[in-house]
């Protein structure tokens, strides 16, 4: 049987895949970054065990990526930083998506079991 | 060659299909309806020729649809009403998605060429 | 009231927006282009008035776009050509998405009313 | 630092969230279930550490869910069973989505470290 820590990590991964593939491709411009960040965070926080979600879309990178004929671009992993805390039966998994070596990486940052504290 | 009116209607359809398939499936609860409405409208307004988008997610229908074990549901056409105005080279196409006979329908409500006014 | 031709163009636009925002972001590599093309075409052909859909994902462009560390990329408009025929009450709207000046454009190619033939 | 087993479970969750939110909402009918199953499996198998994906869309449930006026429905978790094996640095995580008590659940079925065998 998987342990509680392993279950917490599985749940944390589900939230990351969900957030990314639900919202990647959304039309975005510097005028709509704040509303998209809020909606992404509040949507994923609805999911089970999801304690907190923070999404920061980088206005400068959005502006640099924009197709200037159209005035917008589509959301991708390279335009945002995401942090999530998943709490599953006393275990908290902390995750983060950020650019590393030019690629957006989804990372499991830490796993803490409150029973061990 | 398609007319300007026909092009306006094609553009209006693109926006509806985009809005629907980008955001359908988003986790939603009565706590996150307002932020999702705003993000959907602002995202699609980035697209070319899109003059205005109004999204109204029905809190009562969301509450009724919720999976009570989890506390959220997924966004579908039956939970929202959407209005859009697309302006293409002097022609405005007005569109609306609403429930009719139990199904969400995307409708072309009117097409106005300002040259005819 | 919108004309039948205008309704046909609106329906054609809906299918394009749907196809694009449903499938953009899908992980793709040269090994999975054929299955994705078929699934996209058959999925959208389920929609009302959709007579035919042809999706051609360009293997060379996929190979060139690939993140070589991971071996795949995400589907975008610049990797594919799409043709659709929408038939609405005797009117056929022909549409096409292809690269033009470096951007993927969704175009209304022609509108034919069989009553005029 | 998270363990290799925990990382494997995080990666397994990512794949599940990705598969679900990329493809939920896709128009589907009994005529297009096979092509969608294949495309979903091959798309997600492109992702890192993804050893195998099996998607089985239930034709009978699709037929029962269909909006008979339109002849199709939209893909949801209740219409399919999914199995995935994720292999991360010698650890294999087995996952499964299936209906339980009327809801589709994503489950971490087992975690095996080949070093322990």
Short mmCIF file of C-alpha atoms in Angstrom, two decimals:
data_model
loop_
_atom_site.label_atom_id
_atom_site.label_comp_id
_atom_site.label_asym_id
_atom_site.label_seq_id
_atom_site.Cartn_x
_atom_site.Cartn_y
_atom_site.Cartn_z
CA UNK A 1 0.00 0.00 0.00
CA UNK A 2 1.28 3.50 -0.76
CA UNK A 3 2.14 5.54 2.32
CA UNK A 4 0.38 8.72 3.36
CA UNK A 5 3.41 10.72 2.20
CA UNK A 6 3.28 9.05 -1.23
CA UNK A 7 -0.47 9.74 -1.49
CA UNK A 8 0.15 13.39 -0.66
CA UNK A 9 2.75 13.61 -3.44
CA UNK A 10 0.38 11.95 -5.92
CA UNK A 11 -2.35 14.45 -5.03
CA UNK A 12 0.12 17.32 -5.41
CA UNK A 13 1.02 16.13 -8.89
CA UNK A 14 -2.64 15.88 -9.91
CA UNK A 15 -3.17 19.54 -9.00
CA UNK A 16 -0.16 20.63 -11.07
CA UNK A 17 -1.19 18.70 -14.15
CA UNK A 18 -4.75 20.00 -13.78
CA UNK A 19 -3.75 23.62 -13.43
CA UNK A 20 -1.36 23.46 -16.34
CA UNK A 21 -3.52 21.67 -18.89
CA UNK A 22 -6.73 23.45 -17.93
CA UNK A 23 -5.28 26.91 -18.44
CA UNK A 24 -2.38 26.54 -20.92
CA UNK A 25 -3.47 28.13 -24.20
CA UNK A 26 -5.61 30.82 -22.56
CA UNK A 27 -5.30 34.13 -24.43
CA UNK A 28 -3.38 36.53 -22.18
CA UNK A 29 -2.05 40.09 -22.35
CA UNK A 30 -0.62 42.42 -19.69
CA UNK A 31 -4.21 43.68 -19.18
CA UNK A 32 -5.58 40.30 -18.18
CA UNK A 33 -2.78 38.72 -16.14
CA UNK A 34 -4.20 39.60 -12.70
CA UNK A 35 -7.68 38.18 -13.35
CA UNK A 36 -6.23 34.99 -14.83
CA UNK A 37 -3.89 34.48 -11.85
CA UNK A 38 -6.81 34.83 -9.42
CA UNK A 39 -9.12 32.53 -11.37
CA UNK A 40 -6.44 29.85 -11.73
CA UNK A 41 -5.65 29.89 -8.03
CA UNK A 42 -9.30 29.88 -6.90
CA UNK A 43 -10.27 27.16 -9.39
CA UNK A 44 -7.56 24.72 -8.32
CA UNK A 45 -8.09 25.51 -4.61
CA UNK A 46 -11.53 23.91 -5.07
CA UNK A 47 -9.88 20.54 -5.57
CA UNK A 48 -9.52 18.12 -2.65
CA UNK A 49 -6.53 18.56 -0.28
CA UNK A 50 -5.50 21.79 -1.98
CA UNK A 51 -4.53 24.14 0.83
CA UNK A 52 -3.12 27.05 -1.16
CA UNK A 53 -2.26 27.98 -4.73
CA UNK A 54 -0.30 31.05 -5.80
CA UNK A 55 0.03 31.91 -9.49
CA UNK A 56 2.27 34.76 -10.65
CA UNK A 57 2.15 35.52 -14.36
CA UNK A 58 5.17 37.59 -15.39
CA UNK A 59 3.93 40.76 -17.12
CA UNK A 60 7.31 41.46 -18.72
CA UNK A 61 7.57 37.99 -20.21
CA UNK A 62 3.96 38.24 -21.46
CA UNK A 63 4.76 41.59 -23.09
CA UNK A 64 7.92 40.15 -24.69
CA UNK A 65 6.10 37.09 -26.05
CA UNK A 66 3.13 38.96 -27.50
CA UNK A 67 2.32 38.66 -31.14
CA UNK A 68 2.32 42.38 -31.79
CA UNK A 69 -0.13 42.19 -34.65
CA UNK A 70 -2.76 40.66 -32.38
CA UNK A 71 -1.81 42.10 -29.02
CA UNK A 72 -1.95 38.88 -27.04
CA UNK A 73 -0.24 35.56 -26.56
CA UNK A 74 -1.26 32.15 -25.16
CA UNK A 75 -0.42 31.11 -21.62
CA UNK A 76 2.46 28.64 -21.32
CA UNK A 77 4.58 27.40 -18.46
CA UNK A 78 7.38 29.80 -19.30
CA UNK A 79 5.17 32.81 -18.47
CA UNK A 80 4.35 31.92 -14.88
CA UNK A 81 5.55 30.77 -11.49
CA UNK A 82 3.19 28.60 -9.45
CA UNK A 83 3.38 27.47 -5.83
CA UNK A 84 1.01 25.00 -4.21
CA UNK A 85 0.64 23.43 -0.80
CA UNK A 86 -1.27 20.17 -0.70
CA UNK A 87 -2.36 18.82 2.69
CA UNK A 88 -3.28 15.15 2.82
CA UNK A 89 -4.02 13.45 6.14
CA UNK A 90 -1.41 15.38 8.09
CA UNK A 91 1.23 15.44 5.36
CA UNK A 92 1.97 18.65 3.49
CA UNK A 93 3.55 18.54 0.04
CA UNK A 94 5.01 21.79 -1.24
CA UNK A 95 5.40 22.16 -5.01
CA UNK A 96 6.65 24.84 -7.35
CA UNK A 97 6.77 25.44 -11.10
CA UNK A 98 9.47 27.76 -12.31
CA UNK A 99 11.91 28.26 -15.15
CA UNK A 100 15.14 26.29 -14.93
CA UNK A 101 17.71 26.22 -17.74
CA UNK A 102 15.14 27.73 -20.06
CA UNK A 103 12.38 25.20 -19.35
CA UNK A 104 9.44 25.37 -16.97
CA UNK A 105 9.81 22.59 -14.43
CA UNK A 106 7.22 21.26 -11.98
CA UNK A 107 9.08 20.44 -8.77
CA UNK A 108 8.26 18.67 -5.55
CA UNK A 109 10.02 20.98 -3.11
CA UNK A 110 9.31 19.36 0.22
CA UNK A 111 7.17 16.84 2.07
CA UNK A 112 6.45 17.33 5.77
CA UNK A 113 4.55 14.96 8.03
CA UNK A 114 3.24 16.90 11.03
CA UNK A 115 3.51 13.69 13.08
CA UNK A 116 7.31 13.95 12.72
CA UNK A 117 7.56 17.57 13.87
CA UNK B 1 -15.42 35.72 -51.54
CA UNK B 2 -17.19 35.76 -48.18
CA UNK B 3 -18.81 39.09 -47.31
CA UNK B 4 -17.78 41.26 -44.39
CA UNK B 5 -20.96 40.19 -42.56
CA UNK B 6 -20.07 36.52 -43.05
CA UNK B 7 -16.51 37.14 -41.83
CA UNK B 8 -17.89 38.85 -38.73
CA UNK B 9 -20.09 35.82 -38.01
CA UNK B 10 -17.15 33.44 -38.50
CA UNK B 11 -15.06 35.49 -36.05
CA UNK B 12 -17.95 35.48 -33.57
CA UNK B 13 -18.15 31.70 -33.75
CA UNK B 14 -14.40 31.33 -33.17
CA UNK B 15 -14.66 33.31 -29.94
CA UNK B 16 -17.53 31.13 -28.68
CA UNK B 17 -15.78 27.87 -29.43
CA UNK B 18 -12.59 29.22 -27.83
CA UNK B 19 -14.26 30.39 -24.67
CA UNK B 20 -16.17 27.16 -24.25
CA UNK B 21 -13.40 24.65 -24.86
CA UNK B 22 -10.72 26.65 -23.04
CA UNK B 23 -12.69 26.86 -19.81
CA UNK B 24 -15.12 23.90 -19.78
CA UNK B 25 -13.93 21.48 -17.14
CA UNK B 26 -12.53 24.16 -14.83
CA UNK B 27 -13.18 23.27 -11.16
CA UNK B 28 -15.79 25.73 -9.85
CA UNK B 29 -17.70 26.34 -6.62
CA UNK B 30 -19.87 29.23 -5.43
CA UNK B 31 -16.67 30.73 -3.91
CA UNK B 32 -14.86 30.96 -7.24
CA UNK B 33 -17.57 31.94 -9.74
CA UNK B 34 -16.80 35.67 -9.76
CA UNK B 35 -13.08 35.29 -10.45
CA UNK B 36 -13.71 32.74 -13.18
CA UNK B 37 -16.29 34.98 -14.90
CA UNK B 38 -13.84 37.88 -14.93
CA UNK B 39 -10.91 35.84 -16.19
CA UNK B 40 -12.98 34.24 -18.97
CA UNK B 41 -14.24 37.61 -20.18
CA UNK B 42 -10.84 39.32 -20.04
CA UNK B 43 -9.07 36.37 -21.71
CA UNK B 44 -11.41 36.22 -24.70
CA UNK B 45 -11.51 40.01 -25.03
CA UNK B 46 -7.82 39.75 -25.93
CA UNK B 47 -8.76 38.03 -29.18
CA UNK B 48 -9.05 40.05 -32.39
CA UNK B 49 -12.36 41.86 -33.10
CA UNK B 50 -13.73 40.99 -29.67
CA UNK B 51 -15.46 44.12 -28.43
CA UNK B 52 -17.10 42.81 -25.27
CA UNK B 53 -17.64 39.55 -23.42
CA UNK B 54 -19.96 39.05 -20.45
CA UNK B 55 -19.95 35.77 -18.56
CA UNK B 56 -22.50 35.06 -15.82
CA UNK B 57 -22.03 31.79 -13.94
CA UNK B 58 -25.21 30.87 -12.08
CA UNK B 59 -24.35 30.36 -8.40
CA UNK B 60 -27.56 28.44 -7.70
CA UNK B 61 -26.98 26.02 -10.54
CA UNK B 62 -23.34 25.56 -9.43
CA UNK B 63 -24.53 24.83 -5.88
CA UNK B 64 -27.12 22.35 -7.16
CA UNK B 65 -24.60 20.54 -9.39
CA UNK B 66 -21.88 20.24 -6.79
CA UNK B 67 -20.55 16.87 -5.84
CA UNK B 68 -21.13 17.33 -2.12
CA UNK B 69 -18.35 15.02 -1.08
CA UNK B 70 -15.80 17.18 -2.87
CA UNK B 71 -17.42 20.60 -2.70
CA UNK B 72 -16.95 21.57 -6.34
CA UNK B 73 -18.10 20.76 -9.84
CA UNK B 74 -16.67 21.30 -13.35
CA UNK B 75 -17.76 24.19 -15.53
CA UNK B 76 -20.18 23.26 -18.33
CA UNK B 77 -22.41 25.23 -20.66
CA UNK B 78 -25.45 24.59 -18.50
CA UNK B 79 -23.95 26.61 -15.63
CA UNK B 80 -23.44 29.91 -17.47
CA UNK B 81 -24.86 32.56 -19.76
CA UNK B 82 -22.44 34.30 -22.11
CA UNK B 83 -22.90 37.35 -24.32
CA UNK B 84 -20.35 38.61 -26.84
CA UNK B 85 -20.16 41.47 -29.29
CA UNK B 86 -17.72 40.98 -32.16
CA UNK B 87 -16.88 44.00 -34.32
CA UNK B 88 -15.31 43.23 -37.69
CA UNK B 89 -14.72 46.03 -40.22
CA UNK B 90 -17.87 47.93 -39.34
CA UNK B 91 -20.09 44.89 -38.79
CA UNK B 92 -21.15 43.92 -35.28
CA UNK B 93 -22.23 40.34 -34.56
CA UNK B 94 -24.06 39.78 -31.29
CA UNK B 95 -24.00 36.27 -29.84
CA UNK B 96 -25.39 34.58 -26.75
CA UNK B 97 -25.13 31.20 -25.06
CA UNK B 98 -28.03 30.24 -22.85
CA UNK B 99 -30.13 27.26 -21.83
CA UNK B 100 -32.96 26.32 -24.18
CA UNK B 101 -35.07 23.18 -23.71
CA UNK B 102 -32.52 21.91 -21.24
CA UNK B 103 -29.47 22.34 -23.49
CA UNK B 104 -26.95 25.17 -23.67
CA UNK B 105 -27.17 26.73 -27.13
CA UNK B 106 -24.72 29.13 -28.79
CA UNK B 107 -26.80 31.58 -30.79
CA UNK B 108 -26.09 34.27 -33.33
CA UNK B 109 -28.55 36.90 -32.14
CA UNK B 110 -28.02 39.71 -34.62
CA UNK B 111 -25.70 41.13 -37.26
CA UNK B 112 -25.58 44.89 -37.82
CA UNK B 113 -23.59 46.69 -40.50
CA UNK B 114 -23.06 50.28 -39.43
CA UNK B 115 -23.03 51.28 -43.12
CA UNK B 116 -26.73 50.30 -43.22
CA UNK B 117 -27.76 52.32 -40.20
CA UNK C 1 -32.57 38.02 -38.18
CA UNK C 2 -29.24 36.57 -39.32
CA UNK C 3 -29.35 34.85 -42.70
CA UNK C 4 -28.72 31.14 -43.24
CA UNK C 5 -25.32 32.00 -44.74
CA UNK C 6 -24.41 34.02 -41.64
CA UNK C 7 -25.54 31.17 -39.36
CA UNK C 8 -23.39 28.75 -41.36
CA UNK C 9 -20.35 31.01 -40.87
CA UNK C 10 -21.05 31.32 -37.14
CA UNK C 11 -21.22 27.52 -36.84
CA UNK C 12 -17.98 27.20 -38.83
CA UNK C 13 -16.25 29.56 -36.43
CA UNK C 14 -17.49 27.63 -33.38
CA UNK C 15 -15.92 24.44 -34.72
CA UNK C 16 -12.56 26.17 -35.27
CA UNK C 17 -12.45 27.71 -31.83
CA UNK C 18 -13.47 24.37 -30.30
CA UNK C 19 -10.87 22.34 -32.15
CA UNK C 20 -8.11 24.79 -31.34
CA UNK C 21 -8.75 25.34 -27.64
CA UNK C 22 -9.66 21.73 -26.91
CA UNK C 23 -6.42 20.34 -28.32
CA UNK C 24 -3.83 23.14 -28.11
CA UNK C 25 -1.33 22.18 -25.42
CA UNK C 26 -1.58 18.43 -26.06
CA UNK C 27 1.85 16.78 -25.72
CA UNK C 28 2.94 15.71 -29.22
CA UNK C 29 5.97 14.08 -30.84
CA UNK C 30 6.55 12.63 -34.33
CA UNK C 31 5.40 9.27 -32.89
CA UNK C 32 1.96 10.54 -31.91
CA UNK C 33 0.98 12.92 -34.71
CA UNK C 34 -1.16 10.46 -36.68
CA UNK C 35 -3.30 9.40 -33.72
CA UNK C 36 -3.80 13.00 -32.63
CA UNK C 37 -4.85 14.09 -36.14
CA UNK C 38 -7.44 11.31 -36.31
CA UNK C 39 -8.84 11.96 -32.85
CA UNK C 40 -9.12 15.71 -33.46
CA UNK C 41 -10.97 15.21 -36.74
CA UNK C 42 -13.33 12.55 -35.39
CA UNK C 43 -14.04 14.52 -32.19
CA UNK C 44 -15.02 17.72 -33.98
CA UNK C 45 -17.00 15.83 -36.65
CA UNK C 46 -19.35 14.86 -33.81
CA UNK C 47 -20.46 18.47 -33.53
CA UNK C 48 -23.64 19.64 -35.31
CA UNK C 49 -23.38 20.64 -38.99
CA UNK C 50 -19.77 19.46 -39.21
CA UNK C 51 -19.48 17.65 -42.53
CA UNK C 52 -15.74 17.03 -42.65
CA UNK C 53 -12.60 17.89 -40.74
CA UNK C 54 -9.04 17.24 -41.93
CA UNK C 55 -6.12 17.83 -39.59
CA UNK C 56 -2.53 17.58 -40.82
CA UNK C 57 0.15 17.95 -38.16
CA UNK C 58 3.52 18.69 -39.75
CA UNK C 59 6.04 16.10 -38.56
CA UNK C 60 9.02 18.22 -39.56
CA UNK C 61 7.79 21.25 -37.69
CA UNK C 62 7.04 19.06 -34.64
CA UNK C 63 10.57 17.63 -34.80
CA UNK C 64 12.06 21.14 -35.11
CA UNK C 65 10.02 22.48 -32.17
CA UNK C 66 10.74 19.62 -29.82
CA UNK C 67 12.39 20.26 -26.51
CA UNK C 68 15.18 17.76 -27.02
CA UNK C 69 15.66 17.08 -23.35
CA UNK C 70 12.07 15.86 -23.04
CA UNK C 71 11.40 14.56 -26.54
CA UNK C 72 8.04 16.25 -27.06
CA UNK C 73 6.41 19.61 -27.56
CA UNK C 74 2.89 21.01 -27.09
CA UNK C 75 0.46 21.35 -29.98
CA UNK C 76 0.02 24.90 -31.28
CA UNK C 77 -1.53 26.40 -34.39
CA UNK C 78 1.85 26.72 -36.06
CA UNK C 79 2.29 22.94 -36.16
CA UNK C 80 -0.86 22.06 -38.12
CA UNK C 81 -3.08 22.77 -41.10
CA UNK C 82 -6.82 22.24 -40.63
CA UNK C 83 -9.65 22.20 -43.17
CA UNK C 84 -13.32 21.99 -42.29
CA UNK C 85 -16.56 21.95 -44.22
CA UNK C 86 -19.64 23.01 -42.29
CA UNK C 87 -23.06 22.37 -43.83
CA UNK C 88 -25.95 24.35 -42.36
CA UNK C 89 -29.40 24.18 -43.97
CA UNK C 90 -28.11 23.99 -47.52
CA UNK C 91 -25.19 26.38 -47.06
CA UNK C 92 -21.62 25.06 -46.97
CA UNK C 93 -18.90 27.11 -45.30
CA UNK C 94 -15.33 26.08 -46.08
CA UNK C 95 -12.64 27.07 -43.57
CA UNK C 96 -8.90 26.60 -43.27
CA UNK C 97 -6.21 27.24 -40.69
CA UNK C 98 -2.71 27.66 -42.05
CA UNK C 99 0.46 29.63 -41.52
CA UNK C 100 0.56 33.07 -43.09
CA UNK C 101 3.41 35.53 -42.50
CA UNK C 102 4.59 33.40 -39.61
CA UNK C 103 1.23 33.23 -37.80
CA UNK C 104 -1.47 30.58 -37.86
CA UNK C 105 -4.63 32.14 -39.29
CA UNK C 106 -8.18 30.76 -39.21
CA UNK C 107 -9.78 31.69 -42.52
CA UNK C 108 -13.25 31.56 -43.97
CA UNK C 109 -12.40 30.40 -47.48
CA UNK C 110 -15.81 30.22 -49.14
CA UNK C 111 -19.54 30.13 -48.55
CA UNK C 112 -21.78 28.31 -51.03
CA UNK C 113 -25.56 28.14 -50.95
CA UNK C 114 -26.71 25.12 -52.93
CA UNK C 115 -29.92 27.02 -53.79
CA UNK C 116 -27.73 29.37 -55.85
CA UNK C 117 -25.95 26.65 -57.78
CA UNK D 1 14.50 16.32 0.34
CA UNK D 2 11.70 14.24 -1.13
CA UNK D 3 12.58 10.58 -1.70
CA UNK D 4 12.71 8.92 -5.10
CA UNK D 5 9.43 7.13 -4.29
CA UNK D 6 7.76 10.46 -3.45
CA UNK D 7 9.07 12.00 -6.68
CA UNK D 8 7.68 9.07 -8.65
CA UNK D 9 4.25 9.61 -7.05
CA UNK D 10 4.37 13.34 -7.81
CA UNK D 11 5.19 12.58 -11.47
CA UNK D 12 2.35 10.05 -11.59
CA UNK D 13 -0.09 12.66 -10.34
CA UNK D 14 1.07 15.21 -12.93
CA UNK D 15 0.28 12.77 -15.72
CA UNK D 16 -3.21 12.12 -14.37
CA UNK D 17 -4.08 15.78 -14.00
CA UNK D 18 -2.68 16.47 -17.47
CA UNK D 19 -4.60 13.70 -19.17
CA UNK D 20 -7.84 14.63 -17.48
CA UNK D 21 -7.81 18.38 -18.00
CA UNK D 22 -6.36 18.22 -21.51
CA UNK D 23 -9.08 15.92 -22.82
CA UNK D 24 -12.15 16.45 -20.58
CA UNK D 25 -14.77 18.26 -22.64
CA UNK D 26 -13.77 16.63 -25.95
CA UNK D 27 -16.84 15.86 -28.07
CA UNK D 28 -17.26 12.07 -28.14
CA UNK D 29 -19.69 9.54 -29.58
CA UNK D 30 -19.54 5.74 -29.95
CA UNK D 31 -18.01 6.37 -33.42
CA UNK D 32 -15.00 8.25 -32.07
CA UNK D 33 -14.14 6.45 -28.83
CA UNK D 34 -11.33 4.30 -30.27
CA UNK D 35 -9.44 7.19 -31.89
CA UNK D 36 -9.74 9.31 -28.76
CA UNK D 37 -8.46 6.50 -26.52
CA UNK D 38 -5.41 6.03 -28.75
CA UNK D 39 -4.62 9.74 -29.02
CA UNK D 40 -4.95 10.26 -25.26
CA UNK D 41 -2.62 7.36 -24.48
CA UNK D 42 -0.01 8.32 -27.08
CA UNK D 43 -0.10 12.01 -26.11
CA UNK D 44 0.50 11.41 -22.41
CA UNK D 45 3.13 8.71 -23.11
CA UNK D 46 5.22 11.54 -24.58
CA UNK D 47 5.62 13.01 -21.12
CA UNK D 48 8.72 12.25 -19.06
CA UNK D 49 8.81 9.01 -17.02
CA UNK D 50 5.53 7.82 -18.55
CA UNK D 51 6.02 4.13 -19.26
CA UNK D 52 2.51 3.16 -20.29
CA UNK D 53 -0.97 4.63 -20.49
CA UNK D 54 -4.16 2.69 -21.21
CA UNK D 55 -7.43 4.54 -21.76
CA UNK D 56 -10.72 2.65 -22.10
CA UNK D 57 -13.75 4.79 -22.93
CA UNK D 58 -16.95 2.87 -22.19
CA UNK D 59 -19.11 2.83 -25.33
CA UNK D 60 -22.26 1.93 -23.43
CA UNK D 61 -21.86 4.79 -20.98
CA UNK D 62 -21.13 7.17 -23.87
CA UNK D 63 -24.29 5.99 -25.65
CA UNK D 64 -26.35 6.42 -22.45
CA UNK D 65 -25.00 9.92 -21.81
CA UNK D 66 -25.50 11.23 -25.34
CA UNK D 67 -27.65 14.23 -25.94
CA UNK D 68 -29.85 12.55 -28.51
CA UNK D 69 -30.68 15.72 -30.35
CA UNK D 70 -27.00 16.30 -31.11
CA UNK D 71 -25.65 12.77 -31.17
CA UNK D 72 -22.63 13.35 -28.98
CA UNK D 73 -21.56 14.12 -25.44
CA UNK D 74 -18.44 15.58 -23.81
CA UNK D 75 -15.76 13.40 -22.28
CA UNK D 76 -15.80 13.24 -18.47
CA UNK D 77 -14.14 11.03 -15.91
CA UNK D 78 -17.26 8.92 -15.52
CA UNK D 79 -16.99 7.67 -19.12
CA UNK D 80 -13.52 6.16 -18.91
CA UNK D 81 -11.08 3.95 -17.05
CA UNK D 82 -7.41 4.92 -17.20
CA UNK D 83 -4.31 3.03 -16.08
CA UNK D 84 -0.79 4.46 -16.05
CA UNK D 85 2.63 3.22 -15.08
CA UNK D 86 5.18 5.90 -14.26
CA UNK D 87 8.82 4.88 -13.96
CA UNK D 88 11.09 7.33 -12.14
CA UNK D 89 14.70 6.40 -11.35
CA UNK D 90 13.95 2.77 -10.63
CA UNK D 91 10.62 3.34 -8.88
CA UNK D 92 7.37 2.42 -10.62
CA UNK D 93 4.12 4.07 -9.57
CA UNK D 94 0.93 2.40 -10.78
CA UNK D 95 -2.19 4.56 -10.96
CA UNK D 96 -5.79 4.02 -11.98
CA UNK D 97 -8.90 6.17 -12.54
CA UNK D 98 -12.20 4.38 -12.19
CA UNK D 99 -15.71 4.88 -10.91
CA UNK D 100 -16.21 4.34 -7.18
CA UNK D 101 -19.51 5.06 -5.43
CA UNK D 102 -20.65 6.98 -8.49
CA UNK D 103 -17.59 9.24 -8.75
CA UNK D 104 -14.48 8.91 -10.89
CA UNK D 105 -11.49 8.59 -8.56
CA UNK D 106 -7.80 8.91 -9.42
CA UNK D 107 -5.96 6.33 -7.32
CA UNK D 108 -2.36 5.56 -6.53
CA UNK D 109 -2.52 1.77 -6.66
CA UNK D 110 1.05 0.78 -5.89
CA UNK D 111 4.63 1.97 -5.65
CA UNK D 112 7.46 -0.47 -6.30
CA UNK D 113 11.18 0.23 -5.97
CA UNK D 114 13.13 -2.26 -8.06
CA UNK D 115 16.01 -1.94 -5.57
CA UNK D 116 13.75 -3.62 -2.97
CA UNK D 117 12.76 -6.56 -5.15
#
